[in-house]
Coordinates of C-alpha atoms in Angstrom, one line a residue:
A1 CA 0.0 0.1 0.0
I2 CA 1.2 3.6 -0.7
R3 CA 0.3 7.0 0.7
Y4 CA 1.7 10.1 -0.8
E5 CA 1.8 13.7 0.9
P6 CA 2.6 16.3 -1.9
A7 CA 3.3 19.2 0.5
K8 CA 6.0 17.3 2.4
R9 CA 7.1 15.3 -0.7
T10 CA 6.9 12.2 1.3
A11 CA 5.6 8.7 0.5
W12 CA 4.9 5.8 2.9
I13 CA 5.0 2.4 1.6
S14 CA 4.2 -1.2 3.1
G15 CA 5.4 -4.5 1.8
F16 CA 2.9 -7.3 2.6
G17 CA 5.4 -9.9 3.3
S18 CA 8.3 -7.8 4.7
G19 CA 6.8 -6.4 8.0
V20 CA 7.8 -2.8 7.5
V21 CA 6.5 0.6 6.6
L22 CA 8.9 2.8 4.8
E23 CA 8.9 6.5 5.0
I24 CA 10.4 7.8 1.7
D25 CA 11.8 11.3 1.4
L26 CA 11.3 12.7 -2.2
S27 CA 12.4 16.2 -1.7
G28 CA 15.9 15.4 -3.0
E29 CA 17.4 14.6 -6.3
S30 CA 16.7 11.0 -5.5
P31 CA 14.5 9.0 -3.1
R32 CA 15.8 8.5 0.5
V33 CA 14.5 6.2 3.1
H34 CA 13.9 8.5 6.0
R35 CA 12.5 5.9 8.5
T36 CA 11.7 2.2 8.6
I37 CA 8.8 1.5 10.9
P38 CA 8.5 -2.2 11.9
V39 CA 5.0 -3.5 11.7
P40 CA 3.4 -7.0 11.5
P41 CA 3.9 -8.5 8.1
G42 CA 0.8 -9.1 6.2
T43 CA -0.3 -5.4 6.3
S44 CA -2.5 -4.9 3.2
D45 CA -3.4 -1.2 3.9
F46 CA -2.8 1.5 6.4
A47 CA -4.0 4.9 7.3
F48 CA -3.0 7.8 9.6
A49 CA -5.5 8.6 12.5
G50 CA -5.6 11.1 15.3
T51 CA -4.4 14.3 13.4
Q52 CA -4.5 15.8 10.0
F53 CA -2.7 13.6 7.5
G54 CA 0.8 15.0 6.8
D55 CA 0.6 17.6 9.7
P56 CA 4.3 18.1 10.4
T57 CA 3.7 19.3 14.0
T58 CA 2.3 16.1 15.3
E59 CA 2.9 12.3 14.9
P60 CA -0.3 10.7 14.1
N61 CA -1.3 7.1 15.1
L62 CA -0.8 4.4 12.4
L63 CA -3.7 2.0 11.7
L64 CA -2.8 -1.1 10.0
A65 CA -5.2 -3.5 8.1
N66 CA -3.7 -7.1 8.4
P67 CA -5.7 -10.1 6.9
L68 CA -2.7 -12.4 7.8
F69 CA -3.6 -11.7 11.4
D70 CA -7.4 -11.0 10.9
R71 CA -6.9 -7.8 12.8
I72 CA -6.4 -4.2 12.7
F73 CA -3.5 -2.7 14.6
M74 CA -2.7 0.6 15.9
M75 CA 0.8 2.1 16.8
S76 CA 2.3 5.4 17.6
P77 CA 5.8 5.1 15.9
E78 CA 7.3 8.0 17.6
A79 CA 6.1 7.3 21.2
D80 CA 6.0 3.4 21.2
P81 CA 7.5 1.0 18.5
G82 CA 5.0 -1.8 19.4
W83 CA 1.6 -2.1 18.2
R84 CA -1.8 -3.2 19.8
T85 CA -5.0 -4.7 18.5
V86 CA -7.9 -2.4 18.2
A87 CA -10.3 -4.7 16.3
R88 CA -10.4 -8.3 15.1
F89 CA -12.2 -9.8 12.2
A90 CA -14.5 -12.7 12.3
S91 CA -13.2 -15.5 14.4
S92 CA -12.0 -18.5 12.5
S93 CA -11.6 -22.4 13.5
R94 CA -8.3 -22.6 11.7
T95 CA -5.4 -24.3 13.8
S96 CA -2.3 -22.7 14.9
E97 CA -0.3 -24.8 12.4
S98 CA -2.5 -23.4 9.5
R99 CA -1.8 -19.9 10.6
L100 CA 1.8 -20.5 10.9
G101 CA 1.9 -22.1 7.5
E102 CA 0.1 -19.0 6.0
A103 CA 2.8 -16.8 7.4
L104 CA 5.6 -19.2 6.1
F105 CA 3.8 -18.9 2.7
F106 CA 3.3 -15.1 2.6
T107 CA 6.1 -13.6 4.5
T108 CA 9.9 -13.9 4.7
L109 CA 9.6 -16.2 7.8
M110 CA 10.5 -19.4 5.6
S111 CA 14.0 -17.6 5.2
P112 CA 14.7 -15.5 8.1
E113 CA 18.4 -15.2 7.4
N114 CA 18.2 -14.1 3.8
E115 CA 19.1 -10.5 2.8
S116 CA 17.8 -8.1 0.3
N117 CA 20.7 -5.9 -0.3
G118 CA 21.9 -5.1 -3.9
F119 CA 20.6 -7.9 -6.3
L120 CA 19.7 -10.2 -3.4
S121 CA 16.1 -11.1 -2.8
R122 CA 14.2 -12.4 0.2
F123 CA 12.2 -15.5 -0.5
T124 CA 8.5 -15.7 -0.2
C125 CA 6.2 -18.0 -2.1
E126 CA 4.2 -14.9 -3.0
T127 CA 7.2 -13.5 -5.1
C128 CA 6.1 -15.5 -7.9
H129 CA 2.6 -16.6 -6.8
F130 CA 0.8 -13.3 -6.2
E131 CA -2.0 -13.9 -3.5
G132 CA -1.1 -17.5 -3.8
E133 CA -2.2 -17.8 -7.4
I134 CA -0.3 -16.5 -10.6
D135 CA 1.7 -13.1 -11.4
G136 CA 1.2 -13.2 -15.1
R137 CA 5.0 -13.6 -15.8
T138 CA 6.9 -16.4 -17.7
H139 CA 9.9 -17.3 -15.5
Y140 CA 13.1 -19.0 -16.3
T141 CA 13.2 -22.4 -14.6
G142 CA 17.1 -22.9 -14.2
R143 CA 17.0 -25.9 -16.5
G144 CA 18.5 -25.4 -20.1
H145 CA 16.4 -22.9 -22.0
V146 CA 13.2 -23.8 -20.4
F147 CA 10.8 -21.1 -19.3
A148 CA 7.3 -21.5 -17.6
T149 CA 4.4 -19.6 -16.3
T150 CA 3.5 -19.8 -12.8
K151 CA 0.5 -21.7 -11.7
T152 CA -1.9 -21.2 -8.9
L153 CA -0.9 -22.9 -5.5
R154 CA -4.6 -23.2 -4.5
G155 CA -6.0 -26.5 -4.8
L156 CA -3.0 -28.6 -4.5
G157 CA -4.4 -30.9 -1.8
N158 CA -6.1 -32.9 -4.4
N159 CA -4.0 -32.1 -7.3
V160 CA -0.6 -33.8 -7.4
P161 CA 2.0 -34.5 -8.7
V162 CA 3.3 -30.9 -8.4
F163 CA 4.9 -28.6 -11.1
S164 CA 4.7 -28.8 -14.8
R165 CA 7.4 -31.4 -14.9
A166 CA 5.6 -33.4 -12.0
G167 CA 8.8 -32.9 -10.1
D168 CA 7.3 -33.8 -6.7
A169 CA 4.8 -36.7 -6.3
T170 CA 3.4 -35.4 -3.0
L171 CA 2.9 -32.1 -1.2
T172 CA 5.1 -33.4 1.6
S173 CA 8.2 -33.7 -0.7
M174 CA 7.4 -30.4 -2.3
V175 CA 7.4 -28.6 1.2
L176 CA 10.7 -30.2 1.9
S177 CA 12.1 -28.9 -1.5
E178 CA 10.9 -25.5 -0.9
F179 CA 12.7 -25.1 2.4
E180 CA 15.8 -26.2 0.7
V181 CA 15.3 -23.6 -2.2
A182 CA 14.4 -20.9 0.0
N183 CA 17.6 -21.3 2.2
Q184 CA 20.2 -22.4 -0.3
G185 CA 21.1 -25.8 1.3
E186 CA 20.6 -24.6 5.0
P187 CA 16.9 -25.4 5.6
V188 CA 17.1 -26.5 9.1
F189 CA 16.7 -23.7 11.7
T190 CA 14.4 -22.7 14.7
L191 CA 12.3 -19.7 15.0
D192 CA 12.4 -18.2 18.2
R193 CA 9.4 -16.0 19.4
S194 CA 11.8 -13.6 21.4
A195 CA 13.4 -12.7 18.1
I196 CA 10.1 -12.5 16.0
P197 CA 7.7 -10.6 18.3
W198 CA 4.7 -10.8 15.9
L199 CA 4.6 -14.7 16.5
A200 CA 2.8 -14.3 19.7
D201 CA 0.1 -12.2 17.9
L202 CA -0.3 -14.9 15.2
A203 CA -1.2 -17.9 16.9
D204 CA -0.7 -20.2 20.0
L205 CA 3.0 -21.3 19.3
P206 CA 5.7 -22.5 21.5
E207 CA 8.5 -20.2 22.5
S208 CA 10.7 -22.1 19.8
V209 CA 9.3 -23.3 16.5
G210 CA 11.5 -26.1 15.3
P211 CA 11.9 -27.4 11.8
L212 CA 9.4 -30.2 11.8
L213 CA 6.7 -27.9 13.1
Q214 CA 7.6 -25.5 10.3
R215 CA 7.1 -28.1 7.7
E216 CA 4.0 -29.5 9.3
A217 CA 2.5 -26.0 9.3
L218 CA 3.2 -25.2 5.7
L219 CA 1.9 -28.7 4.5
T220 CA -1.3 -28.0 6.6
F221 CA -1.9 -24.6 5.0
L222 CA -1.2 -25.8 1.4
T223 CA -3.7 -28.6 1.9
E224 CA -6.4 -26.2 3.2
F225 CA -5.6 -23.5 0.6
R226 CA -8.6 -24.2 -1.8
H227 CA -9.8 -22.2 -4.7
E228 CA -12.2 -19.3 -3.9
P229 CA -15.8 -20.1 -4.8
N230 CA -16.8 -19.5 -8.4
P231 CA -18.9 -16.2 -8.5
L232 CA -21.1 -17.5 -11.3
R233 CA -22.1 -20.5 -9.2
T234 CA -22.4 -18.5 -5.8
A235 CA -24.9 -16.2 -7.6
G236 CA -27.0 -19.3 -8.7
R237 CA -26.5 -18.4 -12.3
P238 CA -27.7 -21.6 -14.3
F239 CA -26.5 -23.0 -17.5
G240 CA -27.7 -21.3 -20.7
E241 CA -27.8 -22.6 -24.3
L242 CA -24.2 -21.9 -24.9
E243 CA -22.9 -23.8 -21.7
R244 CA -25.0 -26.8 -22.5
E245 CA -23.7 -26.8 -26.1
G246 CA -20.2 -26.7 -24.6
L247 CA -20.5 -29.8 -22.6
P248 CA -20.4 -32.4 -25.4
V249 CA -17.7 -30.5 -27.2
F250 CA -15.5 -30.5 -23.8
R251 CA -16.4 -34.2 -23.6
D252 CA -15.1 -35.0 -27.2
R253 CA -12.2 -32.7 -27.5
C254 CA -10.8 -31.9 -24.0
S255 CA -11.8 -34.6 -21.4
V256 CA -9.3 -37.1 -22.6
C257 CA -6.7 -35.0 -20.9
H258 CA -8.5 -32.7 -18.6
K259 CA -10.4 -35.4 -16.9
P260 CA -13.4 -34.9 -14.5
L261 CA -11.7 -36.3 -11.5
T262 CA -12.4 -35.6 -7.7
S263 CA -8.6 -35.9 -7.0
T264 CA -5.5 -36.8 -9.1
R265 CA -4.2 -38.8 -6.3
D266 CA -4.9 -42.6 -6.1
G267 CA -8.4 -43.3 -5.4
G268 CA -9.8 -40.1 -7.1
E269 CA -13.3 -40.7 -8.4
F270 CA -14.1 -40.3 -12.2
V271 CA -17.4 -38.4 -12.4
P272 CA -19.7 -39.5 -15.4
Y273 CA -20.7 -37.2 -18.1
G274 CA -24.4 -37.0 -16.8
E275 CA -23.3 -35.4 -13.5
W276 CA -21.1 -32.7 -15.0
E277 CA -23.6 -30.0 -14.9
S278 CA -24.7 -30.5 -11.5
W279 CA -21.0 -30.3 -10.3
L280 CA -20.3 -27.1 -12.5
I281 CA -23.4 -25.1 -10.9
A282 CA -22.9 -26.3 -7.4
P283 CA -21.7 -23.3 -5.4
R284 CA -18.7 -25.0 -3.6
S285 CA -17.9 -28.3 -5.3
D286 CA -15.2 -28.7 -7.7
L287 CA -13.7 -31.2 -9.9
V288 CA -10.0 -31.0 -10.8
W289 CA -10.3 -31.1 -14.7
G290 CA -6.8 -32.5 -14.9
A291 CA -4.7 -35.6 -14.7
P292 CA -1.5 -36.9 -13.2
L293 CA -0.1 -37.5 -16.7
F294 CA 2.3 -35.9 -19.3
A295 CA 1.4 -34.8 -22.7
K296 CA 3.3 -33.4 -25.6
T297 CA 0.8 -30.9 -27.1
G298 CA 3.4 -28.8 -29.3
I299 CA 4.1 -26.2 -26.8
E300 CA 7.9 -26.1 -26.6
P301 CA 10.3 -26.3 -25.1
Y302 CA 9.0 -29.2 -23.0
V303 CA 9.6 -28.9 -19.4
S304 CA 10.2 -32.7 -19.3
P305 CA 11.2 -35.3 -22.0
S306 CA 7.7 -36.5 -21.7
G307 CA 6.1 -33.1 -22.2
A308 CA 4.2 -31.1 -19.6
R309 CA 1.9 -32.4 -16.8
I310 CA -1.6 -31.8 -17.6
P311 CA -2.8 -28.9 -15.6
S312 CA -6.1 -28.5 -13.7
L313 CA -8.7 -26.2 -15.4
R314 CA -10.3 -25.0 -12.1
R315 CA -10.7 -21.3 -12.3
V316 CA -9.0 -21.3 -15.7
W317 CA -10.3 -17.9 -16.6
R318 CA -8.2 -16.4 -14.0
K319 CA -4.8 -18.0 -15.1
Q320 CA -3.6 -15.7 -17.9
P321 CA -1.2 -16.2 -19.7
Y322 CA -1.8 -19.8 -20.8
F323 CA 0.6 -22.7 -21.5
T324 CA 4.1 -23.2 -19.9
D325 CA 5.5 -20.6 -22.4
G326 CA 2.8 -18.1 -21.8
S327 CA 2.2 -17.9 -25.6
S328 CA -1.6 -17.3 -25.2
S329 CA -3.2 -14.5 -23.4
T330 CA -6.9 -15.5 -23.7
I331 CA -8.9 -18.6 -23.4
E332 CA -10.3 -17.7 -26.9
D333 CA -6.8 -17.7 -28.3
V334 CA -6.1 -21.1 -26.7
L335 CA -9.1 -22.6 -28.4
R336 CA -8.4 -21.0 -31.8
R337 CA -5.0 -22.7 -31.8
F338 CA -6.5 -26.1 -30.8
R339 CA -6.3 -28.9 -33.6
Y340 CA -7.4 -32.4 -33.5
A341 CA -7.3 -35.5 -35.6
D342 CA -9.5 -38.5 -34.4
A343 CA -8.4 -39.1 -30.8
Q344 CA -5.3 -37.0 -30.9
S345 CA -5.0 -33.2 -30.3
W346 CA -2.6 -30.4 -30.2
H347 CA -2.4 -26.8 -28.7
H348 CA 0.2 -26.0 -31.3
V349 CA 0.2 -27.4 -34.9
A350 CA 4.1 -27.8 -35.1
E351 CA 4.0 -30.7 -33.1
A352 CA 1.2 -32.4 -35.4
G353 CA 3.5 -34.5 -37.7
D354 CA 3.9 -38.1 -38.3
S355 CA 6.9 -40.2 -36.9
D356 CA 8.7 -39.6 -40.2
G357 CA 8.2 -35.9 -39.9
A358 CA 5.7 -35.4 -42.7
D359 CA 3.5 -32.3 -42.4
R360 CA 0.0 -33.3 -41.3
S361 CA -1.4 -29.8 -40.9
A362 CA -3.8 -30.1 -43.9
E363 CA -5.4 -33.3 -42.2
L364 CA -6.2 -31.5 -38.9
T365 CA -9.5 -30.0 -37.7
S366 CA -10.0 -26.8 -35.8
L367 CA -12.8 -25.8 -33.6
S368 CA -15.8 -23.9 -35.3
D369 CA -16.5 -20.4 -34.1
R370 CA -19.6 -21.8 -32.4
E371 CA -17.8 -24.6 -30.5
I372 CA -15.3 -21.9 -29.4
Q373 CA -18.0 -19.6 -28.1
S374 CA -19.7 -22.4 -26.3
L375 CA -16.5 -23.8 -24.7
T376 CA -15.5 -20.2 -23.6
A377 CA -18.9 -19.9 -21.7
L378 CA -18.8 -23.3 -20.3
L379 CA -15.1 -22.7 -19.0
R380 CA -16.4 -19.7 -17.0
Y381 CA -18.1 -22.2 -14.7
F382 CA -14.8 -24.2 -14.1

């Protein structure tokens, strides 16, 4: 969040994951940090109270809205560096482990010894997964010349293996890997409440939070971190003509890969075609619409020798750009690039060749304009 006072040429800036509000002096030739105010991490907005904003004669109180703690805090930076709770949001039945896991996800708590000087960057999951979902960028993976777009971290509890290359078969192994990555080979440490005062406000935690509890907490949070309800469904909007037309098109052209599964883990139920509509209009029920399989669809370079793992289509309309290379910016463009021949399909025609390399593009079929319209309407319910 940013507040700017033109008369003083001063800006105040909070960083959600970092736990500070910076007071920036803009009166000189270049910006200068005038003051760093420690605040609870997770501050999404702030305001000044108790005096006129920007009054140079008095120091106002600072009000902090914080969804990580489900509270509004107040502090007086000049008089007292601490903060106190002035309001709480609705109570929640979430466990202390889940709240700790959320803090590990959204703040720098997972890598407390890392620095952000010069070209260094403090690690948070949200650095790439904005609000736990995507950030719209296509990132270098560190493997060859492979780039990949970010995917949402919501809904991983019933959608494994993880990553486009299916690098981790379980959430447990992914959590262990993330601590390694975040701390450059030194992932085992203890978090002491005496050194991190805001932990006492966050949850009922022991004085020392050891490595095992840290990993259990992050795993707990990721398991519970589900997709937000689809607004079309919560509004009770029924299927129309286009959506119903889209159902058989999706069945025939898409569901071979994007399967109607309750889970991609072993034992996940396959939901028959006749029940799809009831699932897609239910306010809080979701199918994965993915598969624990690899596919070579023509989108290169492949993140794995086998292709890329078939992703979930839940909330697909929120995931721009599309494909691992980010080459489509809209669902309509994805569908216009789609080609099929018999039971095979491709998202990019360059892959559609015989084993001897012969060009088969003339034999491929594209979706009609009406099919694209109906699928686009249907996918809004995913």
